[in-house]
């Protein structure tokens, strides 16, 4: 009987597989995507199952393509009907540049207290590859050329260790009782390499249980007109990560929200891996957000000039809600407008750096709503040169000009769903907190050279403020995160002479 039972189960399994494949074909052909199955009969059983599994992740291909058309229409017309204003300073804006030392100290103390109570978690968005840097490795593994040779991942993890130490000492809590878990959002292309990197380096000193990996979602790429899915091979479609706005669905699907509650985490700091100056779980930011009972808060830096290509945190005057507008959506007149209170400043100057605070209770309540409607998380398009398999000729092609569209969601599109009184905007000093790694070496901006320079400048300025001396005006010294998180505790450098390339 046993062989018969096994044989029967196998046959039943084949029937189920065939029914699933037939249904998939029906769905996609009905959506006008019959070209995907041109080589179906030439595939092996394993190739068919793999392809079917990939196609099954898109529940309704026709609806997805409809969303793509809407995204293309939206991107082709600027939001001219909207009226934008700066966020009202009296309600939700503060600045570490202008704020009193007393207030900053209060915020810092509160944030450090919450960290000492293990009520803070960190989300590191690390789904991007370093392709623009000339590297196929995850961007967090990149070494910008610091004297220490440390990667972005290592610098950020060591800041967490230092912060735990500071909280432990400030509130007399044993360091092993201070937990500051790091949730690392990777993507399909970066997951394995990132995990291997952390394993190889023993999590850079962090406890294994406090390092949690999870993947963001993926979305299919489509033709430039948004009407066809692109094949990557005879048995696959082209896919790419769903953008930083995929964070919310990833938190839900990977049960990260449940883990927040299990660990009694109440406050989250989320940021992008490519900012070498990021203050991970910044106590000032956490304290500022918690004291003011914000549901969401964001850090911004001052826009440098009207032509700088940055998104801006603003108020949608039609809805009285916070939102982000891209540089392409703001008129030349508005971008050049000066602040009537200070003509040296731009009226619209709150540049978005993707550095956010979330109240966990609010996240838990809102994420099911956000991910169930395009109202909150619409698709945006990015026109790209996409390597694809030409099903007509049967040849893989590498286009020299954009030939398709990749879809993504933006993390800030949910901001309008937050009450203005529960939204915070904290301006910080750019030279202290923001130097992104975006472009290839030698490009001159947002590149390894500028990141290295800004990091070392900040470190050197810390030493000079504490009374250290340097042997030349161009000397740059590296202060290790294990030595100082934010320039504190460096009194021992007073009167000492340092040379270019020294590491403390």
GROMACS .gro file of C-alpha atoms in nm:
model
  504
    1UNK     CA    1   0.000   0.000   0.000
    2UNK     CA    2   0.278   0.243   0.082
    3UNK     CA    3   0.418   0.269  -0.275
    4UNK     CA    4   0.062   0.314  -0.406
    5UNK     CA    5  -0.006   0.597  -0.159
    6UNK     CA    6   0.316   0.770  -0.259
    7UNK     CA    7   0.236   0.733  -0.629
    8UNK     CA    8  -0.115   0.864  -0.580
    9UNK     CA    9   0.012   1.169  -0.389
   10UNK     CA   10   0.264   1.242  -0.663
   11UNK     CA   11  -0.005   1.224  -0.932
   12UNK     CA   12  -0.231   1.451  -0.730
   13UNK     CA   13   0.057   1.696  -0.692
   14UNK     CA   14   0.110   1.700  -1.069
   15UNK     CA   15  -0.259   1.772  -1.122
   16UNK     CA   16  -0.244   2.062  -0.877
   17UNK     CA   17   0.068   2.201  -1.047
   18UNK     CA   18  -0.093   2.176  -1.391
   19UNK     CA   19  -0.409   2.349  -1.266
   20UNK     CA   20  -0.198   2.626  -1.115
   21UNK     CA   21  -0.003   2.671  -1.436
   22UNK     CA   22  -0.321   2.680  -1.643
   23UNK     CA   23  -0.471   2.943  -1.416
   24UNK     CA   24  -0.153   3.150  -1.436
   25UNK     CA   25  -0.157   3.138  -1.814
   26UNK     CA   26  -0.521   3.240  -1.814
   27UNK     CA   27  -0.458   3.540  -1.585
   28UNK     CA   28  -0.161   3.667  -1.780
   29UNK     CA   29  -0.308   3.606  -2.124
   30UNK     CA   30  -0.624   3.789  -2.018
   31UNK     CA   31  -0.399   4.082  -1.917
   32UNK     CA   32  -0.240   4.079  -2.263
   33UNK     CA   33   0.081   3.910  -2.147
   34UNK     CA   34   0.072   3.592  -2.352
   35UNK     CA   35   0.425   3.663  -2.478
   36UNK     CA   36   0.561   3.548  -2.141
   37UNK     CA   37   0.470   3.189  -2.230
   38UNK     CA   38   0.619   3.176  -2.580
   39UNK     CA   39   0.893   2.935  -2.468
   40UNK     CA   40   0.689   2.755  -2.202
   41UNK     CA   41   0.681   2.422  -2.384
   42UNK     CA   42   1.061   2.422  -2.419
   43UNK     CA   43   1.122   2.459  -2.045
   44UNK     CA   44   1.212   2.178  -1.808
   45UNK     CA   45   0.975   2.092  -1.524
   46UNK     CA   46   1.197   2.272  -1.273
   47UNK     CA   47   1.215   2.582  -1.494
   48UNK     CA   48   0.838   2.588  -1.529
   49UNK     CA   49   0.786   2.560  -1.155
   50UNK     CA   50   1.037   2.837  -1.089
   51UNK     CA   51   0.874   3.065  -1.345
   52UNK     CA   52   0.524   2.984  -1.219
   53UNK     CA   53   0.635   3.060  -0.864
   54UNK     CA   54   0.768   3.400  -0.972
   55UNK     CA   55   0.456   3.487  -1.171
   56UNK     CA   56   0.234   3.382  -0.880
   57UNK     CA   57   0.368   3.668  -0.668
   58UNK     CA   58   0.167   3.910  -0.884
   59UNK     CA   59  -0.189   3.834  -0.779
   60UNK     CA   60  -0.357   4.043  -1.048
   61UNK     CA   61  -0.133   4.132  -1.343
   62UNK     CA   62  -0.406   4.336  -1.512
   63UNK     CA   63  -0.457   4.548  -1.200
   64UNK     CA   64  -0.082   4.598  -1.164
   65UNK     CA   65  -0.049   4.720  -1.522
   66UNK     CA   66  -0.342   4.955  -1.459
   67UNK     CA   67  -0.153   5.096  -1.160
   68UNK     CA   68   0.150   5.138  -1.385
   69UNK     CA   69  -0.055   5.344  -1.630
   70UNK     CA   70  -0.173   5.565  -1.347
   71UNK     CA   71   0.185   5.611  -1.230
   72UNK     CA   72   0.297   5.709  -1.580
   73UNK     CA   73   0.016   5.964  -1.607
   74UNK     CA   74   0.103   6.111  -1.268
   75UNK     CA   75   0.473   6.141  -1.345
   76UNK     CA   76   0.409   6.310  -1.680
   77UNK     CA   77   0.223   6.603  -1.523
   78UNK     CA   78   0.352   6.811  -1.234
   79UNK     CA   79   0.125   6.875  -0.938
   80UNK     CA   80   0.043   7.226  -1.059
   81UNK     CA   81  -0.294   7.239  -0.887
   82UNK     CA   82  -0.141   7.207  -0.543
   83UNK     CA   83  -0.045   7.498  -0.324
   84UNK     CA   84   0.260   7.442  -0.107
   85UNK     CA   85   0.373   7.624   0.203
   86UNK     CA   86   0.660   7.571   0.445
   87UNK     CA   87   0.566   7.362   0.748
   88UNK     CA   88   0.440   7.587   1.029
   89UNK     CA   89   0.726   7.642   1.273
   90UNK     CA   90   0.487   7.698   1.562
   91UNK     CA   91   0.338   7.349   1.529
   92UNK     CA   92   0.589   7.092   1.415
   93UNK     CA   93   0.931   7.238   1.330
   94UNK     CA   94   1.247   7.269   1.537
   95UNK     CA   95   1.615   7.310   1.461
   96UNK     CA   96   1.921   7.179   1.640
   97UNK     CA   97   2.106   7.472   1.479
   98UNK     CA   98   1.897   7.736   1.655
   99UNK     CA   99   1.768   7.551   1.960
  100UNK     CA  100   1.903   7.628   2.308
  101UNK     CA  101   2.161   7.398   2.466
  102UNK     CA  102   1.916   7.339   2.751
  103UNK     CA  103   1.645   7.206   2.521
  104UNK     CA  104   1.891   6.990   2.328
  105UNK     CA  105   2.014   6.849   2.659
  106UNK     CA  106   1.657   6.763   2.764
  107UNK     CA  107   1.594   6.584   2.434
  108UNK     CA  108   1.924   6.398   2.457
  109UNK     CA  109   1.858   6.288   2.815
  110UNK     CA  110   1.511   6.157   2.729
  111UNK     CA  111   1.635   5.972   2.422
  112UNK     CA  112   1.920   5.812   2.613
  113UNK     CA  113   1.679   5.709   2.889
  114UNK     CA  114   1.452   5.534   2.638
  115UNK     CA  115   1.756   5.355   2.493
  116UNK     CA  116   1.863   5.246   2.843
  117UNK     CA  117   1.515   5.098   2.886
  118UNK     CA  118   1.548   4.902   2.558
  119UNK     CA  119   1.246   5.082   2.413
  120UNK     CA  120   1.420   5.190   2.092
  121UNK     CA  121   1.477   4.993   1.773
  122UNK     CA  122   1.663   5.074   1.451
  123UNK     CA  123   1.567   5.004   1.091
  124UNK     CA  124   1.857   5.013   0.847
  125UNK     CA  125   1.742   5.031   0.486
  126UNK     CA  126   2.015   4.845   0.298
  127UNK     CA  127   1.852   4.704  -0.012
  128UNK     CA  128   2.064   4.897  -0.261
  129UNK     CA  129   2.361   4.765  -0.454
  130UNK     CA  130   2.668   4.975  -0.526
  131UNK     CA  131   2.632   4.959  -0.904
  132UNK     CA  132   2.674   5.335  -0.946
  133UNK     CA  133   2.991   5.304  -0.738
  134UNK     CA  134   3.130   5.043  -0.973
  135UNK     CA  135   3.066   4.765  -0.723
  136UNK     CA  136   2.829   4.471  -0.731
  137UNK     CA  137   2.839   4.436  -0.352
  138UNK     CA  138   2.575   4.583  -0.119
  139UNK     CA  139   2.643   4.951  -0.061
  140UNK     CA  140   2.687   4.905   0.315
  141UNK     CA  141   3.000   4.697   0.253
  142UNK     CA  142   3.171   4.987   0.077
  143UNK     CA  143   3.494   5.137   0.215
  144UNK     CA  144   3.524   5.507   0.125
  145UNK     CA  145   3.895   5.516   0.209
  146UNK     CA  146   3.907   5.612   0.577
  147UNK     CA  147   4.241   5.550   0.750
  148UNK     CA  148   4.073   5.266   0.942
  149UNK     CA  149   3.938   5.110   0.622
  150UNK     CA  150   3.601   5.054   0.787
  151UNK     CA  151   3.285   4.992   0.586
  152UNK     CA  152   2.960   5.181   0.627
  153UNK     CA  153   2.809   4.879   0.803
  154UNK     CA  154   3.092   4.865   1.055
  155UNK     CA  155   3.079   5.237   1.135
  156UNK     CA  156   2.706   5.221   1.199
  157UNK     CA  157   2.718   4.909   1.414
  158UNK     CA  158   2.998   5.053   1.624
  159UNK     CA  159   2.792   5.367   1.683
  160UNK     CA  160   2.519   5.142   1.822
  161UNK     CA  161   2.768   4.979   2.059
  162UNK     CA  162   2.889   5.320   2.176
  163UNK     CA  163   2.535   5.442   2.228
  164UNK     CA  164   2.453   5.140   2.441
  165UNK     CA  165   2.760   5.213   2.650
  166UNK     CA  166   2.662   5.577   2.698
  167UNK     CA  167   2.307   5.481   2.801
  168UNK     CA  168   2.438   5.217   3.038
  169UNK     CA  169   2.671   5.462   3.210
  170UNK     CA  170   2.421   5.749   3.223
  171UNK     CA  171   2.144   5.546   3.385
  172UNK     CA  172   2.348   5.284   3.574
  173UNK     CA  173   2.205   4.993   3.378
  174UNK     CA  174   2.428   4.690   3.309
  175UNK     CA  175   2.534   4.711   2.946
  176UNK     CA  176   2.414   4.356   2.874
  177UNK     CA  177   2.064   4.470   2.974
  178UNK     CA  178   2.059   4.754   2.720
  179UNK     CA  179   1.923   4.624   2.391
  180UNK     CA  180   1.916   4.835   2.076
  181UNK     CA  181   1.812   4.588   1.806
  182UNK     CA  182   1.909   4.649   1.447
  183UNK     CA  183   1.656   4.545   1.181
  184UNK     CA  184   1.829   4.533   0.843
  185UNK     CA  185   1.604   4.556   0.539
  186UNK     CA  186   1.781   4.395   0.247
  187UNK     CA  187   1.660   4.305  -0.100
  188UNK     CA  188   1.677   3.985  -0.301
  189UNK     CA  189   2.009   4.090  -0.467
  190UNK     CA  190   2.174   4.202  -0.140
  191UNK     CA  191   2.045   3.959   0.125
  192UNK     CA  192   2.295   3.674   0.101
  193UNK     CA  193   2.603   3.896   0.067
  194UNK     CA  194   2.491   4.119   0.356
  195UNK     CA  195   2.429   3.828   0.592
  196UNK     CA  196   2.761   3.669   0.500
  197UNK     CA  197   2.939   3.998   0.563
  198UNK     CA  198   2.785   4.033   0.908
  199UNK     CA  199   2.860   3.670   0.991
  200UNK     CA  200   3.220   3.705   0.877
  201UNK     CA  201   3.267   4.008   1.104
  202UNK     CA  202   3.075   3.861   1.399
  203UNK     CA  203   2.803   4.124   1.366
  204UNK     CA  204   3.066   4.388   1.445
  205UNK     CA  205   3.020   4.321   1.814
  206UNK     CA  206   2.640   4.323   1.824
  207UNK     CA  207   2.459   4.027   1.979
  208UNK     CA  208   2.324   3.790   1.711
  209UNK     CA  209   1.972   3.809   1.856
  210UNK     CA  210   1.977   4.186   1.813
  211UNK     CA  211   2.053   4.173   1.440
  212UNK     CA  212   1.743   4.085   1.238
  213UNK     CA  213   1.743   4.058   0.859
  214UNK     CA  214   1.434   4.087   0.642
  215UNK     CA  215   1.372   4.150   0.274
  216UNK     CA  216   1.183   4.430   0.108
  217UNK     CA  217   0.952   4.334  -0.175
  218UNK     CA  218   1.017   4.326  -0.546
  219UNK     CA  219   0.818   4.460  -0.840
  220UNK     CA  220   0.829   4.363  -1.208
  221UNK     CA  221   0.980   4.593  -1.468
  222UNK     CA  222   0.769   4.687  -1.769
  223UNK     CA  223   0.810   4.829  -2.117
  224UNK     CA  224   0.837   5.206  -2.160
  225UNK     CA  225   0.468   5.236  -2.243
  226UNK     CA  226   0.380   5.037  -1.931
  227UNK     CA  227   0.190   4.772  -2.122
  228UNK     CA  228   0.417   4.466  -2.114
  229UNK     CA  229   0.617   4.278  -1.852
  230UNK     CA  230   0.979   4.238  -1.957
  231UNK     CA  231   1.138   3.895  -1.971
  232UNK     CA  232   1.478   3.846  -1.813
  233UNK     CA  233   1.513   3.503  -1.969
  234UNK     CA  234   1.290   3.235  -2.120
  235UNK     CA  235   1.172   3.148  -1.771
  236UNK     CA  236   1.184   3.470  -1.569
  237UNK     CA  237   1.060   3.827  -1.570
  238UNK     CA  238   1.275   4.127  -1.479
  239UNK     CA  239   1.227   4.242  -1.120
  240UNK     CA  240   1.374   4.511  -0.893
  241UNK     CA  241   1.333   4.618  -0.528
  242UNK     CA  242   1.011   4.808  -0.462
  243UNK     CA  243   1.176   5.125  -0.328
  244UNK     CA  244   1.208   5.250   0.028
  245UNK     CA  245   0.829   5.273   0.045
  246UNK     CA  246   0.831   4.894   0.040
  247UNK     CA  247   0.941   4.917   0.403
  248UNK     CA  248   0.586   4.918   0.535
  249UNK     CA  249   0.472   4.603   0.356
  250UNK     CA  250   0.800   4.433   0.447
  251UNK     CA  251   0.746   4.511   0.816
  252UNK     CA  252   0.401   4.357   0.791
  253UNK     CA  253   0.485   4.054   0.579
  254UNK     CA  254   0.796   3.960   0.777
  255UNK     CA  255   0.618   4.004   1.113
  256UNK     CA  256   0.867   4.266   1.224
  257UNK     CA  257   0.586   4.461   1.391
  258UNK     CA  258   0.519   4.154   1.606
  259UNK     CA  259   0.883   4.149   1.705
  260UNK     CA  260   0.866   4.516   1.807
  261UNK     CA  261   0.582   4.432   2.044
  262UNK     CA  262   0.753   4.118   2.172
  263UNK     CA  263   1.057   4.324   2.267
  264UNK     CA  264   0.846   4.614   2.405
  265UNK     CA  265   0.995   4.855   2.152
  266UNK     CA  266   0.801   5.182   2.137
  267UNK     CA  267   1.022   5.404   1.918
  268UNK     CA  268   1.192   5.340   1.585
  269UNK     CA  269   1.468   5.521   1.401
  270UNK     CA  270   1.484   5.440   1.027
  271UNK     CA  271   1.756   5.556   0.791
  272UNK     CA  272   1.940   5.473   0.467
  273UNK     CA  273   2.272   5.290   0.473
  274UNK     CA  274   2.450   5.530   0.237
  275UNK     CA  275   2.477   5.825   0.480
  276UNK     CA  276   2.824   5.803   0.632
  277UNK     CA  277   2.749   6.074   0.891
  278UNK     CA  278   2.421   5.927   1.016
  279UNK     CA  279   2.368   5.941   1.392
  280UNK     CA  280   2.217   5.598   1.441
  281UNK     CA  281   1.933   5.607   1.698
  282UNK     CA  282   2.026   5.968   1.771
  283UNK     CA  283   1.915   6.032   2.133
  284UNK     CA  284   1.837   6.396   2.052
  285UNK     CA  285   1.603   6.293   1.770
  286UNK     CA  286   1.442   6.013   1.971
  287UNK     CA  287   1.392   6.242   2.271
  288UNK     CA  288   1.257   6.527   2.059
  289UNK     CA  289   1.003   6.295   1.895
  290UNK     CA  290   0.899   6.116   2.214
  291UNK     CA  291   0.858   6.429   2.427
  292UNK     CA  292   0.642   6.592   2.159
  293UNK     CA  293   0.439   6.271   2.114
  294UNK     CA  294   0.493   6.262   1.740
  295UNK     CA  295   0.366   5.968   1.536
  296UNK     CA  296   0.622   6.035   1.264
  297UNK     CA  297   0.913   6.277   1.260
  298UNK     CA  298   1.178   6.345   1.002
  299UNK     CA  299   1.521   6.502   0.997
  300UNK     CA  300   1.600   6.761   0.730
  301UNK     CA  301   1.900   6.970   0.630
  302UNK     CA  302   1.894   7.317   0.478
  303UNK     CA  303   1.871   7.321   0.103
  304UNK     CA  304   2.197   7.471  -0.018
  305UNK     CA  305   2.078   7.663  -0.323
  306UNK     CA  306   1.762   7.688  -0.537
  307UNK     CA  307   1.898   7.448  -0.800
  308UNK     CA  308   1.994   7.168  -0.560
  309UNK     CA  309   1.810   6.851  -0.662
  310UNK     CA  310   1.654   6.746  -0.335
  311UNK     CA  311   1.303   6.665  -0.222
  312UNK     CA  312   1.149   6.906   0.027
  313UNK     CA  313   0.928   6.854   0.332
  314UNK     CA  314   0.639   7.099   0.293
  315UNK     CA  315   0.276   7.160   0.378
  316UNK     CA  316   0.006   7.083   0.124
  317UNK     CA  317  -0.213   7.389   0.178
  318UNK     CA  318  -0.514   7.217   0.018
  319UNK     CA  319  -0.522   6.941   0.278
  320UNK     CA  320  -0.317   7.102   0.558
  321UNK     CA  321  -0.105   6.787   0.565
  322UNK     CA  322   0.272   6.733   0.558
  323UNK     CA  323   0.416   6.592   0.238
  324UNK     CA  324   0.729   6.573   0.026
  325UNK     CA  325   0.766   6.733  -0.314
  326UNK     CA  326   1.043   6.640  -0.552
  327UNK     CA  327   1.266   6.912  -0.696
  328UNK     CA  328   1.095   6.866  -1.034
  329UNK     CA  329   0.755   6.948  -0.885
  330UNK     CA  330   0.835   7.292  -0.749
  331UNK     CA  331   0.833   7.602  -0.968
  332UNK     CA  332   1.145   7.813  -1.021
  333UNK     CA  333   0.968   8.100  -0.847
  334UNK     CA  334   0.899   7.898  -0.532
  335UNK     CA  335   1.243   7.738  -0.529
  336UNK     CA  336   1.410   8.081  -0.532
  337UNK     CA  337   1.176   8.249  -0.283
  338UNK     CA  338   1.350   8.390   0.023
  339UNK     CA  339   1.236   8.364   0.383
  340UNK     CA  340   1.087   8.704   0.480
  341UNK     CA  341   1.224   8.658   0.833
  342UNK     CA  342   1.578   8.596   0.705
  343UNK     CA  343   1.662   8.684   0.342
  344UNK     CA  344   1.977   8.471   0.367
  345UNK     CA  345   1.759   8.160   0.380
  346UNK     CA  346   1.529   8.001   0.123
  347UNK     CA  347   1.160   7.991   0.207
  348UNK     CA  348   1.143   7.623   0.102
  349UNK     CA  349   1.461   7.476   0.248
  350UNK     CA  350   1.370   7.159   0.446
  351UNK     CA  351   1.562   6.904   0.236
  352UNK     CA  352   1.454   6.543   0.285
  353UNK     CA  353   1.737   6.303   0.382
  354UNK     CA  354   1.527   5.987   0.445
  355UNK     CA  355   1.593   5.985   0.818
  356UNK     CA  356   1.275   5.914   1.012
  357UNK     CA  357   1.125   5.845   1.354
  358UNK     CA  358   0.818   5.625   1.402
  359UNK     CA  359   0.597   5.564   1.702
  360UNK     CA  360   0.542   5.187   1.704
  361UNK     CA  361   0.180   5.207   1.820
  362UNK     CA  362   0.100   5.436   1.528
  363UNK     CA  363   0.285   5.211   1.283
  364UNK     CA  364   0.089   4.907   1.399
  365UNK     CA  365  -0.241   5.088   1.352
  366UNK     CA  366  -0.163   5.241   1.013
  367UNK     CA  367   0.044   4.990   0.817
  368UNK     CA  368  -0.256   4.764   0.732
  369UNK     CA  369  -0.428   5.072   0.585
  370UNK     CA  370  -0.121   5.198   0.401
  371UNK     CA  371  -0.041   4.872   0.225
  372UNK     CA  372  -0.399   4.798   0.121
  373UNK     CA  373  -0.452   5.113  -0.086
  374UNK     CA  374  -0.267   5.299  -0.360
  375UNK     CA  375  -0.404   5.615  -0.200
  376UNK     CA  376  -0.126   5.598   0.058
  377UNK     CA  377   0.148   5.422  -0.136
  378UNK     CA  378   0.116   5.494  -0.508
  379UNK     CA  379   0.364   5.359  -0.759
  380UNK     CA  380   0.628   5.591  -0.903
  381UNK     CA  381   0.818   5.522  -1.221
  382UNK     CA  382   1.188   5.533  -1.301
  383UNK     CA  383   1.288   5.514  -1.666
  384UNK     CA  384   1.589   5.284  -1.690
  385UNK     CA  385   1.817   5.098  -1.929
  386UNK     CA  386   1.700   4.744  -1.854
  387UNK     CA  387   1.874   4.430  -1.973
  388UNK     CA  388   1.604   4.201  -2.110
  389UNK     CA  389   1.530   3.890  -2.314
  390UNK     CA  390   1.374   3.975  -2.650
  391UNK     CA  391   1.105   3.710  -2.693
  392UNK     CA  392   1.074   3.787  -3.066
  393UNK     CA  393   1.440   3.724  -3.155
  394UNK     CA  394   1.528   3.500  -2.862
  395UNK     CA  395   1.831   3.717  -2.780
  396UNK     CA  396   1.924   3.896  -2.456
  397UNK     CA  397   1.978   4.268  -2.515
  398UNK     CA  398   2.162   4.547  -2.329
  399UNK     CA  399   2.004   4.875  -2.443
  400UNK     CA  400   2.209   5.195  -2.459
  401UNK     CA  401   1.908   5.418  -2.386
  402UNK     CA  402   1.618   5.378  -2.141
  403UNK     CA  403   1.387   5.108  -2.271
  404UNK     CA  404   1.167   5.034  -1.975
  405UNK     CA  405   1.019   5.140  -1.647
  406UNK     CA  406   1.095   5.017  -1.297
  407UNK     CA  407   0.830   5.070  -1.035
  408UNK     CA  408   0.894   5.185  -0.681
  409UNK     CA  409   0.718   5.326  -0.378
  410UNK     CA  410   0.838   5.616  -0.166
  411UNK     CA  411   0.859   5.598   0.211
  412UNK     CA  412   0.730   5.952   0.253
  413UNK     CA  413   0.405   5.906   0.061
  414UNK     CA  414   0.231   5.812   0.388
  415UNK     CA  415   0.315   6.147   0.551
  416UNK     CA  416  -0.019   6.308   0.450
  417UNK     CA  417  -0.200   6.048   0.660
  418UNK     CA  418  -0.039   6.192   0.976
  419UNK     CA  419  -0.212   6.470   1.167
  420UNK     CA  420  -0.005   6.787   1.141
  421UNK     CA  421   0.008   6.816   1.521
  422UNK     CA  422   0.159   6.465   1.537
  423UNK     CA  423   0.426   6.523   1.273
  424UNK     CA  424   0.773   6.651   1.361
  425UNK     CA  425   1.039   6.807   1.142
  426UNK     CA  426   1.384   6.851   1.296
  427UNK     CA  427   1.641   7.054   1.108
  428UNK     CA  428   2.001   6.943   1.164
  429UNK     CA  429   2.340   7.068   1.051
  430UNK     CA  430   2.434   6.913   0.720
  431UNK     CA  431   2.806   6.897   0.798
  432UNK     CA  432   2.728   6.704   1.117
  433UNK     CA  433   2.471   6.458   0.987
  434UNK     CA  434   2.445   6.417   0.611
  435UNK     CA  435   2.694   6.304   0.349
  436UNK     CA  436   2.542   6.042   0.116
  437UNK     CA  437   2.731   5.789  -0.093
  438UNK     CA  438   2.559   5.787  -0.432
  439UNK     CA  439   2.805   5.834  -0.715
  440UNK     CA  440   3.119   5.674  -0.855
  441UNK     CA  441   3.470   5.767  -0.738
  442UNK     CA  442   3.592   6.088  -0.900
  443UNK     CA  443   3.245   6.224  -0.977
  444UNK     CA  444   3.293   6.516  -0.739
  445UNK     CA  445   2.972   6.499  -0.536
  446UNK     CA  446   2.807   6.243  -0.308
  447UNK     CA  447   3.096   6.008  -0.383
  448UNK     CA  448   3.358   5.816  -0.180
  449UNK     CA  449   3.594   6.115  -0.176
  450UNK     CA  450   3.333   6.359  -0.043
  451UNK     CA  451   3.211   6.108   0.217
  452UNK     CA  452   3.564   6.047   0.340
  453UNK     CA  453   3.637   6.421   0.357
  454UNK     CA  454   3.316   6.511   0.543
  455UNK     CA  455   3.361   6.226   0.791
  456UNK     CA  456   3.720   6.325   0.872
  457UNK     CA  457   3.634   6.695   0.888
  458UNK     CA  458   3.370   6.624   1.149
  459UNK     CA  459   3.610   6.410   1.353
  460UNK     CA  460   3.886   6.670   1.334
  461UNK     CA  461   3.652   6.950   1.438
  462UNK     CA  462   3.557   6.749   1.746
  463UNK     CA  463   3.922   6.731   1.846
  464UNK     CA  464   3.985   7.101   1.786
  465UNK     CA  465   3.685   7.194   2.003
  466UNK     CA  466   3.840   6.993   2.286
  467UNK     CA  467   4.169   7.179   2.254
  468UNK     CA  468   4.372   6.938   2.042
  469UNK     CA  469   4.636   7.061   1.797
  470UNK     CA  470   4.709   6.945   1.442
  471UNK     CA  471   5.040   6.967   1.259
  472UNK     CA  472   4.894   7.131   0.946
  473UNK     CA  473   4.580   7.322   0.852
  474UNK     CA  474   4.480   7.042   0.614
  475UNK     CA  475   4.540   6.762   0.864
  476UNK     CA  476   4.249   6.521   0.902
  477UNK     CA  477   4.212   6.278   1.193
  478UNK     CA  478   3.967   5.988   1.229
  479UNK     CA  479   3.776   5.948   1.554
  480UNK     CA  480   3.655   5.591   1.587
  481UNK     CA  481   3.288   5.540   1.689
  482UNK     CA  482   3.406   5.336   1.984
  483UNK     CA  483   3.591   5.645   2.106
  484UNK     CA  484   3.308   5.896   2.061
  485UNK     CA  485   2.952   5.883   1.930
  486UNK     CA  486   2.901   6.256   1.875
  487UNK     CA  487   3.217   6.433   1.992
  488UNK     CA  488   3.165   6.360   2.360
  489UNK     CA  489   3.432   6.231   2.600
  490UNK     CA  490   3.735   6.369   2.418
  491UNK     CA  491   3.879   6.581   2.697
  492UNK     CA  492   4.195   6.367   2.692
  493UNK     CA  493   4.301   6.523   2.357
  494UNK     CA  494   4.355   6.871   2.499
  495UNK     CA  495   4.702   7.002   2.416
  496UNK     CA  496   4.800   6.690   2.219
  497UNK     CA  497   4.937   6.710   1.865
  498UNK     CA  498   4.782   6.497   1.590
  499UNK     CA  499   4.899   6.416   1.240
  500UNK     CA  500   4.715   6.352   0.915
  501UNK     CA  501   4.574   5.999   0.907
  502UNK     CA  502   4.583   5.944   1.285
  503UNK     CA  503   4.307   5.730   1.431
  504UNK     CA  504   4.170   5.772   1.784
   0.00000   0.00000   0.00000
